[in-house]
Coordinates of C-alpha atoms and ligand atoms in Angstrom, one line a residue:
M1 CA -12.7 29.1 -5.3
T2 CA -10.7 26.8 -7.6
L3 CA -11.8 23.2 -7.7
L4 CA -9.2 20.8 -6.3
K5 CA -9.2 18.0 -8.8
L6 CA -7.9 14.7 -7.5
G7 CA -8.3 11.0 -8.4
I8 CA -7.0 7.5 -8.4
I9 CA -5.7 5.4 -11.4
G10 CA -5.5 1.6 -11.4
A11 CA -7.4 -1.5 -12.5
P12 CA -9.5 -2.9 -11.0
L13 CA -10.8 -0.1 -8.8
T14 CA -13.9 -1.8 -7.5
H15 CA -12.4 -2.4 -4.1
T16 CA -10.9 1.1 -3.4
L17 CA -12.0 3.2 -0.4
S18 CA -9.8 6.1 -1.5
P19 CA -12.6 8.1 -2.9
L20 CA -14.5 7.9 0.4
L21 CA -11.3 8.8 2.4
H22 CA -10.5 11.8 0.3
G23 CA -14.1 12.8 0.1
H24 CA -14.1 13.1 3.9
L25 CA -10.9 15.0 3.8
L26 CA -12.2 17.5 1.3
Q27 CA -15.4 17.9 3.3
G28 CA -13.6 18.1 6.7
L29 CA -11.3 20.8 5.4
N30 CA -14.1 22.7 3.7
L31 CA -12.5 22.5 0.3
S32 CA -14.2 22.6 -3.0
G33 CA -12.9 19.6 -4.8
E34 CA -13.5 16.1 -6.3
Y35 CA -11.7 12.8 -6.2
K36 CA -12.6 10.5 -9.1
K37 CA -11.8 6.9 -10.0
Y38 CA -10.0 6.5 -13.4
E39 CA -9.8 2.8 -14.3
L40 CA -6.8 2.5 -16.8
S41 CA -5.2 -0.6 -18.3
S42 CA -1.4 -0.7 -18.6
D43 CA -1.7 0.2 -22.3
Q44 CA -3.7 3.3 -21.4
L45 CA -1.4 4.6 -18.7
G46 CA 0.8 7.0 -20.7
K47 CA -2.0 8.5 -22.7
G48 CA -4.1 8.8 -19.6
L49 CA -1.5 10.8 -17.7
E50 CA -1.1 13.1 -20.6
T51 CA -4.8 13.8 -20.6
F52 CA -4.9 14.4 -16.9
S53 CA -2.0 16.9 -17.2
K54 CA -4.2 18.9 -19.5
Q55 CA -7.3 18.7 -17.5
G56 CA -6.1 20.7 -14.5
L57 CA -5.7 17.8 -12.1
R58 CA -3.7 18.6 -8.9
G59 CA -3.0 15.0 -8.0
L60 CA -3.5 11.3 -8.4
N61 CA -3.1 8.2 -6.3
V62 CA -1.7 5.2 -8.2
T63 CA -2.7 1.7 -7.3
I64 CA -2.5 -1.9 -8.6
P65 CA -1.0 -2.5 -11.2
H66 CA 0.7 0.8 -12.1
K67 CA 2.9 1.8 -9.2
V68 CA 6.1 0.6 -10.8
A69 CA 5.3 1.5 -14.5
V70 CA 4.2 5.0 -13.7
M71 CA 7.8 5.9 -12.4
N72 CA 9.1 6.4 -16.0
L73 CA 6.4 8.9 -16.7
M74 CA 7.4 11.3 -13.9
D75 CA 9.6 14.4 -14.2
W76 CA 10.9 14.1 -10.6
L77 CA 10.9 11.3 -8.1
S78 CA 11.1 11.7 -4.3
P79 CA 13.9 9.9 -2.5
E80 CA 11.4 7.4 -1.1
A81 CA 9.9 6.7 -4.5
Q82 CA 13.4 6.2 -5.9
L83 CA 14.3 3.8 -3.1
A84 CA 11.2 1.8 -3.3
G85 CA 11.1 1.8 -7.1
A86 CA 7.4 2.6 -6.9
V87 CA 5.1 5.7 -7.0
N88 CA 1.7 5.8 -5.3
T89 CA 1.2 9.6 -5.5
V90 CA 1.5 12.0 -8.4
V91 CA 1.5 15.8 -7.9
F92 CA 0.9 17.9 -11.0
E93 CA 2.7 21.3 -11.1
Q94 CA 3.1 24.1 -13.6
D95 CA -0.4 23.6 -15.0
G96 CA 0.2 19.9 -15.5
A97 CA 3.5 20.3 -17.4
Y98 CA 5.6 18.9 -14.5
K99 CA 4.8 15.6 -12.6
R100 CA 6.3 14.7 -9.3
G101 CA 6.2 11.1 -8.1
H102 CA 6.1 10.2 -4.4
N103 CA 5.7 7.1 -2.3
T104 CA 3.5 7.6 0.8
D105 CA 3.0 3.8 1.2
I106 CA 6.3 3.4 3.0
Q107 CA 5.4 5.7 5.9
G108 CA 1.7 4.6 5.8
F109 CA 2.9 1.0 6.2
I110 CA 5.3 1.9 9.1
Q111 CA 2.8 4.0 10.9
G112 CA 0.2 1.2 10.7
L113 CA 2.5 -1.4 12.4
P114 CA 1.9 -2.5 16.0
P115 CA 4.6 -1.0 18.2
L116 CA 5.7 -4.3 19.8
F117 CA 6.2 -5.9 16.3
V118 CA 8.4 -2.9 15.3
E119 CA 10.4 -3.2 18.5
R120 CA 11.2 -6.9 17.7
L121 CA 12.0 -6.4 14.0
P122 CA 15.9 -6.2 14.5
E123 CA 15.6 -9.9 15.7
S124 CA 12.8 -10.9 13.3
H125 CA 12.6 -12.7 9.9
I126 CA 9.6 -11.5 7.9
L127 CA 8.0 -13.2 5.0
V128 CA 6.6 -10.9 2.3
L129 CA 4.2 -12.4 -0.2
G130 CA 4.3 -10.6 -3.7
A131 CA 6.8 -8.4 -5.4
G132 CA 4.7 -5.5 -6.9
G133 CA 4.5 -1.9 -6.0
S134 CA 3.3 -2.3 -2.4
A135 CA 5.8 -5.1 -1.7
R136 CA 8.6 -2.6 -2.6
A137 CA 7.2 -0.1 -0.1
V138 CA 6.9 -2.8 2.6
M139 CA 10.4 -4.0 2.0
T140 CA 11.7 -0.4 2.2
G141 CA 9.9 0.2 5.5
L142 CA 11.1 -3.1 6.9
I143 CA 14.7 -2.3 6.0
Q144 CA 14.4 1.2 7.4
L145 CA 13.2 -0.4 10.7
K146 CA 16.4 -2.6 10.7
T147 CA 14.6 -5.9 10.2
A148 CA 17.0 -8.8 10.6
G149 CA 15.8 -10.8 7.6
I150 CA 13.2 -10.6 4.8
T151 CA 12.1 -13.4 2.5
V152 CA 10.1 -12.3 -0.5
A153 CA 8.0 -15.0 -2.0
I154 CA 7.4 -14.2 -5.7
R155 CA 5.1 -15.6 -8.4
N156 CA 7.2 -14.3 -11.3
P157 CA 10.9 -15.0 -10.8
A158 CA 11.9 -12.2 -13.3
R159 CA 10.8 -9.7 -10.6
A160 CA 13.5 -11.0 -8.2
I161 CA 16.5 -9.3 -9.9
S162 CA 15.2 -5.8 -9.8
L163 CA 13.8 -6.3 -6.3
L164 CA 17.2 -7.5 -5.0
G165 CA 18.9 -4.6 -6.7
N166 CA 16.6 -2.1 -5.0
A167 CA 17.1 -3.9 -1.7
E168 CA 20.8 -3.3 -1.8
T169 CA 20.4 0.5 -2.4
I170 CA 17.8 0.7 0.4
K171 CA 20.2 -1.1 2.8
Q172 CA 23.0 1.3 2.0
T173 CA 20.7 4.3 2.5
Y174 CA 19.5 3.2 5.9
K175 CA 22.8 1.5 6.9
A176 CA 20.9 -1.7 7.6
D177 CA 22.3 -5.2 7.2
T178 CA 19.0 -6.9 6.6
R179 CA 19.4 -10.3 4.9
I180 CA 17.2 -10.5 1.8
L181 CA 16.1 -13.7 0.2
T182 CA 13.7 -14.4 -2.6
L183 CA 11.9 -17.7 -3.5
P184 CA 9.1 -18.8 -5.7
L185 CA 5.7 -18.7 -4.0
G186 CA 5.1 -22.3 -4.9
A187 CA 8.3 -23.3 -3.0
L188 CA 7.0 -22.1 0.4
S189 CA 6.2 -24.9 2.8
S190 CA 6.8 -24.5 6.5
L191 CA 6.6 -21.0 7.9
A192 CA 8.1 -21.9 11.2
D193 CA 11.2 -19.6 10.7
F194 CA 9.1 -16.4 10.3
N195 CA 8.1 -14.0 13.0
G196 CA 5.6 -12.4 10.7
V197 CA 3.9 -12.7 7.3
I198 CA 2.8 -9.7 5.1
N199 CA 0.5 -10.3 2.2
T200 CA 1.1 -7.7 -0.5
T201 CA -0.7 -9.7 -3.3
P202 CA -4.3 -9.0 -4.2
V203 CA -5.2 -12.6 -3.4
G204 CA -8.3 -12.5 -1.2
M205 CA -9.3 -9.0 -2.2
W206 CA -13.0 -8.3 -2.8
P207 CA -14.8 -9.8 -4.8
D208 CA -12.6 -12.9 -4.7
I209 CA -12.9 -13.2 -1.0
Q210 CA -12.7 -17.0 -0.9
Q211 CA -9.1 -17.0 -2.0
S212 CA -6.0 -17.0 0.2
P213 CA -2.3 -16.8 -0.6
L214 CA -1.5 -19.3 2.2
S215 CA -3.2 -22.6 3.1
L216 CA -4.4 -23.6 6.5
A217 CA -1.6 -26.2 6.6
Q218 CA 1.0 -23.5 6.0
L219 CA -0.5 -21.1 8.6
E220 CA -0.5 -23.9 11.2
T221 CA 3.3 -24.0 11.0
L222 CA 3.7 -20.4 12.2
R223 CA 4.8 -19.6 15.8
P224 CA 2.0 -18.5 18.1
E225 CA 3.2 -14.9 18.3
A226 CA 3.9 -14.5 14.5
L227 CA 1.9 -11.5 13.1
V228 CA -0.2 -12.0 10.0
Y229 CA -0.6 -8.7 8.2
D230 CA -2.8 -8.3 5.1
L231 CA -2.5 -5.1 3.1
I232 CA -6.0 -5.7 1.9
Y233 CA -8.7 -3.8 3.7
R234 CA -11.7 -4.9 1.7
P235 CA -12.9 -7.3 3.1
T236 CA -11.9 -6.0 6.5
E237 CA -10.9 -9.6 7.3
T238 CA -9.7 -11.6 4.4
D239 CA -9.8 -15.4 4.4
L240 CA -6.1 -15.3 5.3
L241 CA -6.8 -13.1 8.4
Q242 CA -9.9 -15.1 9.4
T243 CA -7.9 -18.3 9.4
A244 CA -5.0 -16.8 11.2
K245 CA -7.3 -15.4 13.9
R246 CA -9.0 -18.8 14.3
L247 CA -5.5 -20.2 14.9
G248 CA -5.0 -17.6 17.6
L249 CA -2.4 -15.6 15.7
P250 CA -2.3 -11.8 15.9
T251 CA -3.6 -10.1 12.8
V252 CA -3.6 -6.6 11.2
N253 CA -5.5 -5.5 8.0
G254 CA -4.6 -2.7 5.6
L255 CA -7.0 0.0 6.8
E256 CA -4.6 2.0 9.0
M257 CA -2.0 1.9 6.2
L258 CA -4.7 3.1 3.7
I259 CA -5.6 6.0 6.0
R260 CA -2.0 7.1 6.7
Q261 CA -0.8 6.9 3.1
G262 CA -3.9 8.7 1.9
I263 CA -3.5 11.5 4.4
T264 CA 0.1 12.0 3.4
S265 CA -0.8 12.1 -0.3
F266 CA -3.5 14.7 0.6
E267 CA -0.9 16.8 2.5
L268 CA 1.4 16.7 -0.6
W269 CA -1.4 18.0 -2.8
Q270 CA -2.6 20.6 -0.3
E271 CA 0.8 21.5 1.1
K272 CA -0.8 21.7 4.5
P273 CA -1.0 19.2 7.4
V274 CA -4.3 17.4 8.1
P275 CA -5.3 17.8 11.7
D276 CA -5.2 14.7 14.0
T277 CA -8.9 15.2 14.9
L278 CA -9.9 14.9 11.2
M279 CA -7.8 11.8 10.9
A280 CA -9.6 10.2 13.9
Q281 CA -13.0 11.2 12.3
V282 CA -12.0 9.7 8.9
R283 CA -10.9 6.5 10.6
R284 CA -14.3 6.1 12.3
E285 CA -16.1 6.9 9.0
L286 CA -14.1 4.4 7.0
A287 CA -14.4 1.6 9.6
S288 CA -18.1 2.0 9.7
A289 CA -18.4 2.2 5.8
L290 CA -16.4 -1.0 5.6
E291 CA -18.6 -2.7 8.2
E292 CA -21.7 -1.7 6.2
R293 CA -20.2 -3.0 2.9
N294 CA -19.2 -6.3 4.6
A295 CA -22.8 -6.7 5.9
Q296 CA -24.3 -6.0 2.5
Q297 CA -22.0 -8.6 0.9
G298 CA -23.1 -11.2 3.5
Ligands
NAP1 P1 0.9 -4.9 -7.9 O1 2.0 -3.9 -8.1 O2 0.2 -5.3 -9.1 O3 1.6 -6.2 -7.2 C1 0.9 -7.3 -6.9 C2 1.8 -8.5 -6.7 O4 1.0 -9.6 -6.3 C3 2.7 -8.9 -7.9 O5 4.0 -9.3 -7.4 C4 1.9 -10.0 -8.5 O6 2.7 -11.0 -9.1 C5 1.4 -10.7 -7.2 N1 0.1 -11.4 -7.5 C6 -1.0 -10.9 -8.2 N2 -1.9 -11.9 -8.3 C7 -1.3 -13.0 -7.7 C8 -1.8 -14.4 -7.5 N3 -3.0 -14.8 -7.9 N4 -0.9 -15.2 -6.9 C9 0.3 -14.8 -6.5 N5 0.8 -13.6 -6.6 C10 0.0 -12.7 -7.2 O7 -0.2 -4.4 -6.8 P2 0.1 -3.5 -5.5 O8 -0.2 -2.1 -5.9 O9 1.3 -3.9 -4.9 O10 -1.2 -3.9 -4.6 C11 -1.3 -5.2 -4.1 C12 -2.4 -5.3 -3.0 O11 -2.0 -4.5 -1.9 C13 -3.7 -4.9 -3.5 O12 -4.7 -5.7 -2.9 C14 -3.9 -3.5 -2.9 O13 -5.2 -3.1 -2.7 C15 -3.1 -3.6 -1.6 N6 -2.6 -2.4 -1.1 C16 -3.1 -1.8 0.0 C17 -2.6 -0.7 0.5 C18 -3.1 -0.1 1.8 O14 -2.9 1.1 2.0 N7 -3.7 -0.9 2.6 C19 -1.5 0.0 -0.1 C20 -1.0 -0.6 -1.3 C21 -1.6 -1.7 -1.8 P3 3.5 -10.8 -10.5 O15 4.7 -10.1 -10.1 O16 3.7 -12.1 -11.0 O17 2.6 -9.9 -11.3

């Protein structure tokens, strides 16, 4: 049986649960394979991909900070990857000579949203923190779901131009009239206008668990029904989510998105659907692994 060689590229990769997720999928489907972590800096990205092409890899997940930069290294991009301007899944074909870039974060994000929140999006104004690869997927998902307005709070203003350009194409594709605004992260004060906040920055991610992208004073200005969603899943409850919970706000972490995007990546590599029963089993395994890690870290 040929070994299914898979992995994840990014930096840092200390937080990632993807090896565990894909390990369970390989085992659950009785496949002989491996899923390895490849920590690559931005300078090493091009060379790294070339090497993987020659090593018989079938696929890679791409995470922080390479989702945008890796696009230029692909031979083909899926319509979703082109729309979002970000790739989180690479499929190697023709013995590594041909690289397809996909984005499974968009559907992973959509599938992980609470149904009531989705229902209200056409009347909602959502604040997105960050403007990297996952912010682009989140923005694409929100536009696809016909969200009334999105404000993207950005650390680096240079990112705003390409983000707004992308947003126009996404709006045309989905025939949505979402109003898109950008503003510097530092200029955020009251959040009273927002029906939800989505953190796509790594602020608060393990091991820097004391950090939060929003202060208590800012969170206190949110409406009581506003959803606070953190794409981070390690820790399970970031400082941002803990504070929001204490204030009685509904919260969601990134675990469901991780599972959904990961399963879709796996289906692209395997060209076969993953059974729902296995997804449920993987969800239980990951939740308990996270609990264990949280307990170990005190
Ligand atoms: P990325 O492409 O590097 O983007 C990160 C964004 O956050 C950039 O806009 C960056 O600003 C901003 N940022 C970084 N540090 C910041 C700080 N200290 N203060 C303010 N803004 C800061 O990374 P990504 O791939 O989007 O991933 C971001 C996070 O989402 C990670 O924690 C990742 O684990 C999580 N994620 C989770 C899932 C899931 O399935 N649950 C999926 C994707 C991502 P600049 O533009 O100035 O660099």
